[in-house]
């Protein structure tokens, strides 16, 4: 139920919200809300800069991937070996050049 409060010069929601919520709606944000929002934005920016492409974590992942690629032997290409085997069966003269 809405009632007009002449002292506040606005509509007060008596039964819709508890008293604490009515006070917050009338007086606006609390003194902790603005600093906490600023801190939240700062934390988000820090996290996005750290996790973005070409950021710190991305470079560590790339360096680790490159290190593993340098250490491990190259994979066996089964398709290429299958192709060379079929070519050796079909054209033995060309197979002597490949071996």
Coordinates of N, CA and C in Angstrom, one line a residue:
X1 N 0.8 -1.2 0.0 CA 0.0 0.0 0.0 C 0.9 1.2 0.0
X2 N 0.6 2.1 -0.9 CA 1.4 3.3 -1.0 C 0.7 4.5 -0.4
X3 N 1.5 5.3 0.4 CA 1.0 6.5 1.0 C 1.9 7.6 0.7
X4 N 1.4 8.8 0.5 CA 2.2 10.0 0.3 C 2.6 10.6 1.6
X5 N 3.9 10.8 1.8 CA 4.4 11.3 3.1 C 4.7 12.8 2.8
X6 N 4.0 13.8 3.3 CA 4.3 15.2 3.1 C 5.6 15.6 3.6
X7 N 6.1 15.0 4.7 CA 7.3 15.4 5.3 C 8.5 15.1 4.4
X8 N 8.4 13.9 3.8 CA 9.5 13.5 2.8 C 9.2 14.0 1.4
X9 N 8.0 14.4 1.1 CA 7.6 14.9 -0.2 C 7.8 13.8 -1.2
X10 N 7.4 12.6 -0.9 CA 7.5 11.4 -1.8 C 6.6 10.3 -1.4
X11 N 6.4 9.4 -2.2 CA 5.6 8.2 -1.9 C 6.4 7.2 -1.1
X12 N 5.9 6.8 0.1 CA 6.6 5.8 0.9 C 5.9 4.5 0.8
X13 N 6.6 3.5 0.7 CA 6.0 2.1 0.5 C 6.0 1.5 1.9
X14 N 4.8 1.6 2.6 CA 4.7 1.1 4.0 C 4.8 -0.4 4.1
X15 N 3.9 -1.1 3.4 CA 3.7 -2.5 3.6 C 4.5 -3.3 2.6
X16 N 5.0 -2.7 1.6 CA 5.7 -3.5 0.5 C 7.1 -3.9 0.9
X17 N 7.8 -3.1 1.7 CA 9.2 -3.5 2.1 C 9.3 -3.3 3.6
X18 N 10.3 -4.0 4.2 CA 10.6 -3.8 5.6 C 11.2 -2.5 5.9
X19 N 11.2 -2.0 7.1 CA 11.6 -0.7 7.5 C 13.1 -0.4 7.0
X20 N 14.0 -1.4 7.2 CA 15.4 -1.2 6.8 C 15.5 -0.9 5.3
X21 N 14.7 -1.6 4.5 CA 14.7 -1.4 3.0 C 14.1 -0.1 2.7
X22 N 13.1 0.3 3.4 CA 12.5 1.7 3.1 C 13.5 2.8 3.4
X23 N 14.3 2.6 4.5 CA 15.3 3.6 4.8 C 16.4 3.7 3.7
X24 N 16.8 2.5 3.3 CA 17.8 2.5 2.2 C 17.3 3.1 0.9
X25 N 16.0 2.8 0.6 CA 15.4 3.4 -0.6 C 15.3 4.9 -0.5
X26 N 15.1 5.4 0.7 CA 14.9 6.9 0.9 C 16.3 7.6 0.9
X27 N 17.2 7.0 1.6 CA 18.5 7.7 1.8 C 19.6 7.4 0.7
X28 N 19.3 6.4 -0.1 CA 20.3 6.1 -1.2 C 21.3 5.1 -0.8
X29 N 22.4 5.0 -1.5 CA 23.4 4.0 -1.3 C 24.1 4.2 0.1
X30 N 24.6 3.1 0.6 CA 25.3 3.3 1.9 C 26.7 3.8 1.7
X31 N 27.4 4.1 2.7 CA 28.8 4.6 2.6 C 29.8 3.6 2.2
X32 N 29.4 2.3 2.3 CA 30.3 1.2 1.9 C 30.1 0.8 0.5
X33 N 29.0 1.1 -0.2 CA 28.7 0.7 -1.5 C 29.6 1.2 -2.5
X34 N 29.9 2.5 -2.5 CA 30.7 3.1 -3.6 C 32.2 2.6 -3.5
X35 N 32.8 2.6 -2.3 CA 34.2 2.0 -2.3 C 34.2 0.5 -2.7
X36 N 33.2 -0.2 -2.3 CA 33.2 -1.7 -2.7 C 33.0 -1.8 -4.2
X37 N 32.3 -1.0 -4.8 CA 32.1 -1.1 -6.2 C 33.4 -0.7 -6.9
X38 N 34.1 0.3 -6.4 CA 35.4 0.7 -7.0 C 36.4 -0.4 -6.8
X39 N 36.4 -1.0 -5.7 CA 37.4 -2.2 -5.5 C 37.0 -3.3 -6.4
X40 N 35.7 -3.6 -6.6 CA 35.3 -4.6 -7.5 C 35.7 -4.4 -8.9
X41 N 35.6 -3.2 -9.4 CA 36.0 -2.8 -10.7 C 37.6 -3.0 -10.9
X42 N 38.3 -2.6 -9.8 CA 39.8 -2.7 -9.8 C 40.2 -4.2 -9.9
X43 N 39.5 -5.0 -9.1 CA 39.8 -6.5 -9.1 C 39.5 -7.1 -10.5
X44 N 38.4 -6.7 -11.1 CA 38.0 -7.2 -12.4 C 39.0 -6.8 -13.5
X45 N 39.5 -5.5 -13.4 CA 40.5 -5.1 -14.4 C 41.8 -5.8 -14.2
X46 N 42.2 -6.0 -13.0 CA 43.5 -6.8 -12.8 C 43.3 -8.2 -13.3
X47 N 42.2 -8.9 -13.0 CA 42.0 -10.2 -13.5 C 42.0 -10.3 -15.0
X48 N 41.3 -9.4 -15.7 CA 41.2 -9.4 -17.1 C 42.5 -9.1 -17.8
X49 N 43.3 -8.2 -17.2 CA 44.7 -7.9 -17.7 C 45.6 -9.1 -17.6
X50 N 45.4 -9.9 -16.5 CA 46.3 -11.0 -16.2 C 45.9 -12.2 -17.1
X51 N 44.6 -12.4 -17.4 CA 44.1 -13.5 -18.1 C 43.9 -13.3 -19.6
X52 N 44.1 -12.1 -20.1 CA 43.8 -11.8 -21.5 C 44.8 -12.4 -22.4
X53 N 44.4 -12.5 -23.7 CA 45.4 -13.0 -24.7 C 46.6 -12.1 -24.7
X54 N 47.8 -12.6 -24.7 CA 49.1 -11.9 -24.6 C 49.3 -11.3 -23.3
X55 N 48.5 -11.8 -22.3 CA 48.8 -11.4 -20.9 C 49.8 -12.3 -20.2
X56 N 50.0 -12.2 -18.9 CA 51.0 -13.0 -18.2 C 50.7 -14.5 -18.3
X57 N 49.5 -14.9 -17.9 CA 49.2 -16.3 -17.9 C 49.3 -16.9 -19.3
X58 N 48.8 -16.2 -20.3 CA 48.8 -16.6 -21.7 C 50.3 -16.9 -22.1
X59 N 51.2 -16.0 -21.8 CA 52.6 -16.2 -22.2 C 53.2 -17.4 -21.5
X60 N 52.8 -17.7 -20.2 CA 53.3 -18.9 -19.5 C 52.8 -20.1 -20.2
X61 N 51.6 -20.1 -20.6 CA 51.0 -21.3 -21.3 C 51.7 -21.5 -22.6
X62 N 52.0 -20.4 -23.4 CA 52.7 -20.6 -24.7 C 54.1 -21.1 -24.5
X63 N 54.8 -20.5 -23.5 CA 56.2 -21.0 -23.2 C 56.2 -22.5 -22.8
X64 N 55.2 -22.9 -22.0 CA 55.2 -24.3 -21.6 C 54.9 -25.2 -22.8
X65 N 54.0 -24.8 -23.7 CA 53.6 -25.5 -24.9 C 54.9 -25.6 -25.8
X66 N 55.6 -24.5 -26.0 CA 56.8 -24.6 -26.8 C 57.9 -25.5 -26.2
X67 N 58.0 -25.4 -24.9 CA 59.0 -26.3 -24.3 C 58.7 -27.8 -24.5
X68 N 57.4 -28.1 -24.3 CA 57.0 -29.5 -24.6 C 57.2 -29.9 -26.0
X69 N 56.9 -29.0 -27.0 CA 57.1 -29.3 -28.4 C 58.6 -29.5 -28.7
X70 N 59.5 -28.7 -28.0 CA 60.9 -28.9 -28.3 C 61.5 -30.2 -27.7
X71 N 60.9 -30.6 -26.6 CA 61.4 -31.8 -25.9 C 61.0 -33.1 -26.5
X72 N 59.7 -33.2 -26.8 CA 59.1 -34.4 -27.4 C 59.6 -34.6 -28.8
X73 N 59.7 -35.9 -29.2 CA 60.0 -36.2 -30.6 C 58.8 -35.9 -31.5
X74 N 59.0 -35.8 -32.8 CA 57.9 -35.5 -33.6 C 57.0 -36.7 -33.7
X75 N 55.7 -36.5 -33.9 CA 54.8 -37.6 -33.9 C 55.0 -38.5 -35.2
X76 N 54.6 -39.7 -35.2 CA 54.7 -40.6 -36.3 C 53.5 -40.3 -37.2
X77 N 53.7 -39.9 -38.4 CA 52.7 -39.6 -39.4 C 52.2 -40.8 -40.1
X78 N 51.2 -41.5 -39.6 CA 50.7 -42.7 -40.1 C 50.2 -42.6 -41.5
X79 N 49.6 -41.5 -41.8 CA 49.0 -41.3 -43.2 C 50.2 -41.2 -44.2
X80 N 51.2 -40.5 -43.9 CA 52.3 -40.4 -44.8 C 53.0 -41.8 -45.0
X81 N 53.2 -42.5 -44.0 CA 53.8 -43.9 -44.1 C 52.9 -44.8 -44.9
X82 N 51.6 -44.7 -44.7 CA 50.7 -45.5 -45.5 C 50.7 -45.1 -46.9
X83 N 50.8 -43.9 -47.2 CA 50.9 -43.4 -48.6 C 52.2 -43.9 -49.3
X84 N 53.3 -43.9 -48.6 CA 54.6 -44.4 -49.1 C 54.5 -45.9 -49.4
X85 N 53.9 -46.6 -48.5 CA 53.8 -48.1 -48.6 C 52.9 -48.4 -49.9
X86 N 51.8 -47.7 -50.0 CA 51.0 -48.0 -51.2 C 51.7 -47.6 -52.5
X87 N 52.5 -46.5 -52.4 CA 53.2 -46.1 -53.6 C 54.3 -47.1 -53.9
X88 N 54.9 -47.7 -52.9 CA 55.9 -48.7 -53.2 C 55.4 -50.0 -53.8
X89 N 54.1 -50.3 -53.5 CA 53.5 -51.5 -54.1 C 53.1 -51.2 -55.5
X90 N 52.6 -50.0 -55.8 CA 52.1 -49.7 -57.1 C 53.2 -49.3 -58.1
X91 N 54.2 -48.6 -57.6 CA 55.3 -48.2 -58.5 C 56.7 -48.4 -57.8
X92 N 57.2 -49.6 -58.0 CA 58.5 -50.0 -57.3 C 59.7 -49.1 -57.7
X93 N 59.6 -48.6 -59.0 CA 60.8 -47.8 -59.4 C 60.8 -46.4 -58.7
X94 N 59.7 -45.8 -58.4 CA 59.6 -44.6 -57.6 C 60.0 -44.9 -56.1
X95 N 59.6 -46.0 -55.6 CA 59.9 -46.4 -54.2 C 61.4 -46.4 -53.9
X96 N 62.2 -46.8 -54.9 CA 63.6 -46.8 -54.7 C 64.2 -45.4 -54.5
X97 N 63.6 -44.4 -55.1 CA 64.0 -43.0 -54.9 C 63.6 -42.5 -53.5
X98 N 62.5 -42.9 -53.0 CA 62.0 -42.5 -51.7 C 62.8 -43.1 -50.5
X99 N 63.3 -44.3 -50.8 CA 64.1 -45.0 -49.7 C 65.5 -44.6 -49.7

